[in-house]
mmCIF file of C-alpha atoms in Angstrom:
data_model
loop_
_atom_site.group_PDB
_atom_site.id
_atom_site.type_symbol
_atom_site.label_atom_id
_atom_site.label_comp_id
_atom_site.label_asym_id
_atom_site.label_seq_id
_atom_site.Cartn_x
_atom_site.Cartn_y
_atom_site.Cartn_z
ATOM 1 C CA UNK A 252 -10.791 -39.402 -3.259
ATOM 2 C CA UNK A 253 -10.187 -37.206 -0.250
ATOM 3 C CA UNK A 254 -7.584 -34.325 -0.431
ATOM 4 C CA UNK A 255 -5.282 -34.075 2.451
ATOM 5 C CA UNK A 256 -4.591 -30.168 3.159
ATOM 6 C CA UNK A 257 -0.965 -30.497 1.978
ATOM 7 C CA UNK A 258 0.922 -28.591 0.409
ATOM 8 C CA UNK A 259 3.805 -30.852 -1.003
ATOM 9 C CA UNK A 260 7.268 -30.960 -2.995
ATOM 10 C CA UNK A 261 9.550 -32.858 -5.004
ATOM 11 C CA UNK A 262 12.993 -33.456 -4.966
ATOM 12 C CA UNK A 263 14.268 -32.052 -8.227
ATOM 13 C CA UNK A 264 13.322 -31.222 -12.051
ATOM 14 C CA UNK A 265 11.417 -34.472 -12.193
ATOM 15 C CA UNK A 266 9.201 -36.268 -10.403
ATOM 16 C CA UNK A 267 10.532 -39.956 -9.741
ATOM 17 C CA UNK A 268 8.423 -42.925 -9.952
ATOM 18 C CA UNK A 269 8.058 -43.336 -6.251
ATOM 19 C CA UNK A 270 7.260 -39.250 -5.520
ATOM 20 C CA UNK A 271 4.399 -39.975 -8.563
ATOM 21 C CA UNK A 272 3.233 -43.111 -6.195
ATOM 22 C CA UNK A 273 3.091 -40.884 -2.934
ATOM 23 C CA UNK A 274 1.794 -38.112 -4.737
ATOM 24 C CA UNK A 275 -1.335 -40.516 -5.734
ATOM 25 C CA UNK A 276 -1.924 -41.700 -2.386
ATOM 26 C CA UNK A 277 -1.110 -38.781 -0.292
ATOM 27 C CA UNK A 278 -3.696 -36.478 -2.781
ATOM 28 C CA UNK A 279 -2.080 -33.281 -1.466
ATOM 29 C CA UNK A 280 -4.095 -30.340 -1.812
ATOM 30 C CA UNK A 281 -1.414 -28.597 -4.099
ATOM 31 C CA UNK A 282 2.419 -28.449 -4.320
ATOM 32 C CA UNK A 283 5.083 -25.966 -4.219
ATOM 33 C CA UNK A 284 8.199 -25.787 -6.102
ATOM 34 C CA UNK A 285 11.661 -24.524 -4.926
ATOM 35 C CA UNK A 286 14.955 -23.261 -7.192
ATOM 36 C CA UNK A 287 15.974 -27.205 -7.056
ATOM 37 C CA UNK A 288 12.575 -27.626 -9.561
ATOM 38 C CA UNK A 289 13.512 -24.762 -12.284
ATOM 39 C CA UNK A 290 15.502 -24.896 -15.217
ATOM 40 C CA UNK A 291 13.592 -23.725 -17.805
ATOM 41 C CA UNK A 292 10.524 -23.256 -19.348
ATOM 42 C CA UNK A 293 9.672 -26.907 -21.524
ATOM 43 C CA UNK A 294 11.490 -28.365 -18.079
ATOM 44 C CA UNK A 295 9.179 -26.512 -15.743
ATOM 45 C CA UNK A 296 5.855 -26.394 -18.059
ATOM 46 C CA UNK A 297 6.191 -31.011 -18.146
ATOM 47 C CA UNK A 298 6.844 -30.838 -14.294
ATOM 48 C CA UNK A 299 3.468 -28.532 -13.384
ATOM 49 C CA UNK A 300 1.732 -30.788 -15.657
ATOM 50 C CA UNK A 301 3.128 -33.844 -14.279
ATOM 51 C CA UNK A 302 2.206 -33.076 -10.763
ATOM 52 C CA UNK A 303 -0.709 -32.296 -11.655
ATOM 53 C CA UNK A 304 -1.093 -35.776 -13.540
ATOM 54 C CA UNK A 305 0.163 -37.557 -10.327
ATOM 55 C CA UNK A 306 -2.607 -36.163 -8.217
ATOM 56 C CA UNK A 307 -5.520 -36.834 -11.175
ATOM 57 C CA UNK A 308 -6.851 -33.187 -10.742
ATOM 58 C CA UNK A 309 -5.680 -29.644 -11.631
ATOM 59 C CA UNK A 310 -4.029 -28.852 -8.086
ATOM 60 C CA UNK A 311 -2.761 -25.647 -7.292
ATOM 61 C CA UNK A 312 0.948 -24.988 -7.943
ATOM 62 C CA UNK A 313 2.824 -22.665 -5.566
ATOM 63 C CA UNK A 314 6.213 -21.086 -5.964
ATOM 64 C CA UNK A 315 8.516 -17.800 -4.165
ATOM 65 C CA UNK A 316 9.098 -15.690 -7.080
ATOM 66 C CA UNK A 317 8.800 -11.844 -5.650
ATOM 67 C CA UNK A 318 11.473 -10.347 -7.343
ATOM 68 C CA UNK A 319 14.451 -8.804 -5.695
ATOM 69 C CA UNK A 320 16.087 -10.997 -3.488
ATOM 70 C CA UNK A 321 13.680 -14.116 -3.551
ATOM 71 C CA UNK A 322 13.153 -15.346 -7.164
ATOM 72 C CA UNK A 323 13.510 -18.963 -7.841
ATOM 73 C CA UNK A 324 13.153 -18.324 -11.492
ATOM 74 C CA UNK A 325 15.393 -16.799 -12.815
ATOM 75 C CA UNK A 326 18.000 -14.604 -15.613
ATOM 76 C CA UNK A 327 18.960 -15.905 -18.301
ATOM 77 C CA UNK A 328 15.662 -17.816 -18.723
ATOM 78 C CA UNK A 329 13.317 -15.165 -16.846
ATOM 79 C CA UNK A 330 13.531 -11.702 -15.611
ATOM 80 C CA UNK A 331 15.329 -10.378 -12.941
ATOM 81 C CA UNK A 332 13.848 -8.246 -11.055
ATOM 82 C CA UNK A 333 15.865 -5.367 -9.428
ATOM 83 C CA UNK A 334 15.946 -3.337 -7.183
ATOM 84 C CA UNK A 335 14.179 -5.161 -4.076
ATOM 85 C CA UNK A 336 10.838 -3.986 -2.937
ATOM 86 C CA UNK A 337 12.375 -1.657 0.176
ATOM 87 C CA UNK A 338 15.077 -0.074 -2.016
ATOM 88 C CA UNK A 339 11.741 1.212 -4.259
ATOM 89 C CA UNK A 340 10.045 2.975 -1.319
ATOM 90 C CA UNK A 341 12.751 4.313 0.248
ATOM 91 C CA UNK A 342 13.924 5.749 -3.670
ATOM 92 C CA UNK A 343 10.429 6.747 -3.933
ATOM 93 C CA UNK A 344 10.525 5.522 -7.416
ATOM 94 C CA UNK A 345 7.848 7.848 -9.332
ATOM 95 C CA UNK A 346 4.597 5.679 -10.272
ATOM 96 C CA UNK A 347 5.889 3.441 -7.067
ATOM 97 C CA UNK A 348 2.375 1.412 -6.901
ATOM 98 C CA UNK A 349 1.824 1.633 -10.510
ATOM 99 C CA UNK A 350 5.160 0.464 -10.985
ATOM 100 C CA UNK A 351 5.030 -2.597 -8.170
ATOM 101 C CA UNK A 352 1.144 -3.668 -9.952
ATOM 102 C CA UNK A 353 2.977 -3.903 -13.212
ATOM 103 C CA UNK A 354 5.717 -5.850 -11.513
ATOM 104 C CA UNK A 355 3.811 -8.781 -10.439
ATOM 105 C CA UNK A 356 1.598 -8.333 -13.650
ATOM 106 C CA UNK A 357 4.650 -9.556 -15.506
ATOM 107 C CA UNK A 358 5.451 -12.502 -12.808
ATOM 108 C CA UNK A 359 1.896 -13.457 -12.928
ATOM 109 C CA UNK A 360 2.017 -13.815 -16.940
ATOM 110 C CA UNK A 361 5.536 -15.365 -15.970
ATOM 111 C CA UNK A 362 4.061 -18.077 -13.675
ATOM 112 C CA UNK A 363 0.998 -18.403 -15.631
ATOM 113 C CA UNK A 364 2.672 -19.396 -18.760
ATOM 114 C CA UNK A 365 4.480 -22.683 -17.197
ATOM 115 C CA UNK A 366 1.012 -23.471 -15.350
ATOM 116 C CA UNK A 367 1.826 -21.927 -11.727
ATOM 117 C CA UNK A 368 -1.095 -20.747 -9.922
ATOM 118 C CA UNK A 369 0.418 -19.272 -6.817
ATOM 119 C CA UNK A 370 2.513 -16.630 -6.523
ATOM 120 C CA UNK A 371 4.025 -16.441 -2.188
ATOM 121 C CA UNK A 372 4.789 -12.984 -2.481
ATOM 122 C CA UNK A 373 4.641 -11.189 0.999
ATOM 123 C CA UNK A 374 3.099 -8.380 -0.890
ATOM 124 C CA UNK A 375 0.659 -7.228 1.566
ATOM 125 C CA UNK A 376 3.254 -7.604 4.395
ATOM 126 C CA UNK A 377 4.293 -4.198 5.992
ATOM 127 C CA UNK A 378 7.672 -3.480 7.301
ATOM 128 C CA UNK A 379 7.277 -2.088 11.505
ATOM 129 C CA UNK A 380 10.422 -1.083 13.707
ATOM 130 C CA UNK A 381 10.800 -4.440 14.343
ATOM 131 C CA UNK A 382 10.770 -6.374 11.477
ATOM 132 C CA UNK A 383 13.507 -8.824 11.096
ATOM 133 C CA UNK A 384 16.289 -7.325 8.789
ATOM 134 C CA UNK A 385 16.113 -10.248 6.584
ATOM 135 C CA UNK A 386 12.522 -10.043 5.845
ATOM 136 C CA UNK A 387 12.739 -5.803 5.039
ATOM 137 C CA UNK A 388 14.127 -5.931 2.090
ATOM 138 C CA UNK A 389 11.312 -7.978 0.724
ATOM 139 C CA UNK A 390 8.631 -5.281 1.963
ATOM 140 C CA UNK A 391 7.043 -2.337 -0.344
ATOM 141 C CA UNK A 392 6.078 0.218 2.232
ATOM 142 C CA UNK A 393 5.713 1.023 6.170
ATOM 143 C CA UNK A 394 2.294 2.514 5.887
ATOM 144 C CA UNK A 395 -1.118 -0.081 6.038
#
C-alpha cells in the first residue's frame, strides 16, 4: 500500500469507526494530535496505538507540546512547564542551555511513554526584530 504524505487528525479521544475506515484508505504518512485528543495517559497511550492500528504500520505520531504557552498535555496529568522559552533568555536563567536540553529531555520521555514520536517544538526557531509577538514568547534566544 502506498502512503499519501499526510499528516492527519481525529476528532476527539477516540477514533470513530468511520475516521478508522478513512484512516485505512487514506494511509496517511503519520498523524498529529491536538488538546481535543488528551486526557490522560491509558486514554492517550490506546489512541497512539489505535492510529497506528488503523493505518497497519507504526506511523509517526506528532503533537505541540513545547512547554510554556503551547502544551497540549497538560497539569494535573503532566508537567507544566513554566516560565516560557523568552522569559528564560531574557532572565538569563544560569545553566540556560543545559537547563532548556533537560527540558525537552523530560517532554521527550513524556511523549515517548504514550507512543508519540514527534515533538513540533520551534526549538531551533530564532526570535529577529520582527518576529510576530505571538510567536516570541515561544523562542529561546536571538543569537543563531
Amino acid at each position: 500500500m502506498i502512503r499519501s504524505a499526510t499528516i492527519l487528525g481525529c476528532a476527539g479521544l477516540a477514533l470513530t469507526p468511520d475516521e478508522r475506515a478513512f484512516f485505512w484508505r487514506a494511509q496517511p504518512w503519520g498523524f498529529i494530535l491536538f488538546a481535543r485528543n488528551v486526557q490522560d495517559a491509558t486514554q492517550l497511550t490506546a489512541l497512539t496505538a489505535d492510529l497506528r492500528d488503523a493505518v497497519g504500520y507504526d506511523a509517526p505520531i506528532l503533537i505541540d507540546q513545547e512547554g510554556g504557552r503551547v502544551q497540549r498535555m497538560r497539569g494535573p496529568v503532566w508537567r507544566q512547564w513554566h516560565p516560557p522559552l523568552d522569559q528564560m533568555a531574557r532572565a538569563g536563567v544560569a545553566g540556560g542551555a543545559r537547563a532548556m536540553a533537560l527540558r525537552y529531555r523530560l517532554i521527550a520521555d513524556e511523549l515517548r511513554a504514550v507512543g508519540i514520536d514527534v515533538n513540533c517544538a520551534p526549538i531551533a526557531d530564532v526570535a529577529r526584530a520582527d518576529t510576530h509577538p505571538f510567536l516570541r514568547n515561544r523562542l529561546y534566544g536571538t543569537d543563531p
